[in-house]
Short mmCIF file of C-alpha atoms in Angstrom, two decimals:
data_model
loop_
_atom_site.label_atom_id
_atom_site.label_comp_id
_atom_site.label_asym_id
_atom_site.label_seq_id
_atom_site.Cartn_x
_atom_site.Cartn_y
_atom_site.Cartn_z
CA MET O 90 66.42 111.22 98.41
CA SER O 91 69.37 113.57 98.11
CA ARG O 92 70.98 114.75 101.32
CA LYS O 93 73.18 117.75 101.91
CA ALA O 94 76.69 116.87 103.10
CA PRO O 95 76.88 117.19 106.91
CA ALA O 96 78.68 120.18 108.36
CA GLU O 97 82.15 119.43 109.67
CA ASN O 98 81.05 119.47 113.32
CA GLU O 99 77.60 117.91 112.80
CA VAL O 100 77.13 114.65 114.67
CA LEU O 101 75.13 111.97 112.87
CA THR O 102 73.10 109.30 114.59
CA PRO O 103 73.93 105.73 113.58
CA GLU O 104 70.71 105.66 111.53
CA GLU O 105 71.62 108.89 109.72
CA LEU O 106 75.10 107.57 109.01
CA SER O 107 73.62 104.38 107.57
CA GLU O 108 71.41 106.47 105.28
CA VAL O 109 74.33 108.60 104.09
CA LEU O 110 76.50 105.53 103.45
CA ALA O 111 73.65 103.75 101.68
CA GLU O 112 73.08 106.68 99.35
CA ALA O 113 76.80 106.98 98.62
CA THR O 114 77.18 103.27 97.86
CA GLY O 115 73.90 102.65 96.06
CA THR O 116 72.60 100.21 98.63
CA THR O 117 70.03 100.34 101.44
CA ALA O 118 70.46 101.48 105.01
CA GLU O 119 69.38 98.01 106.15
CA GLU O 120 72.20 96.39 104.14
CA ILE O 121 74.70 98.84 105.63
CA GLU O 122 73.48 98.01 109.15
CA ARG O 123 73.59 94.25 108.48
CA GLY O 124 77.15 94.58 107.18
CA ALA O 125 78.16 96.65 110.19
CA ALA O 126 76.65 94.06 112.54
CA GLU O 127 78.85 91.39 110.90
CA LEU O 128 81.99 93.43 111.60
CA GLU O 129 83.45 93.34 115.06
CA ILE O 130 83.93 97.06 115.62
CA ALA O 131 85.48 97.88 118.97
CA PRO O 132 84.10 100.85 120.93
CA PRO O 133 86.35 103.94 120.73
CA GLU O 134 87.57 103.48 124.29
CA GLU O 135 88.98 100.07 123.27
CA GLY O 136 90.55 101.32 120.05
CA THR O 137 94.26 101.66 119.33
CA VAL O 138 95.54 105.20 118.97
CA VAL O 139 97.76 105.61 115.92
CA GLY O 140 99.94 108.72 115.71
CA TYR O 141 99.76 111.16 112.83
CA GLY O 142 101.63 109.82 109.83
CA GLU O 143 101.54 106.25 111.08
CA CYS O 144 99.48 103.75 109.20
CA VAL O 145 98.56 100.13 109.71
CA GLY O 146 100.35 97.94 107.20
CA GLY O 147 103.38 100.19 106.88
CA LEU O 148 101.96 102.55 104.26
CA ASP O 149 102.10 106.26 104.97
CA PRO O 150 99.13 107.95 103.27
CA LEU O 151 101.16 111.13 102.87
CA SER O 152 104.19 109.57 101.21
CA ASP O 153 102.53 106.51 99.63
CA PRO O 154 99.45 107.85 97.85
CA VAL O 155 97.01 105.38 96.35
CA GLU O 156 96.92 105.62 92.58
#
């Protein structure tokens, strides 16, 4: 099942996101959801805001590109 890339402002449901990730990684949506359930992902309101150009671990994605 090939899906069109979502438009920039299109909001995906969690199920749709699982399907897109599964297709991109060659796995199943169920495996994606099981893996996500194992991660402790904080809700956005509990997240830490990081300023533009700042990066966790001290790497700046603009000046330290991954090769």
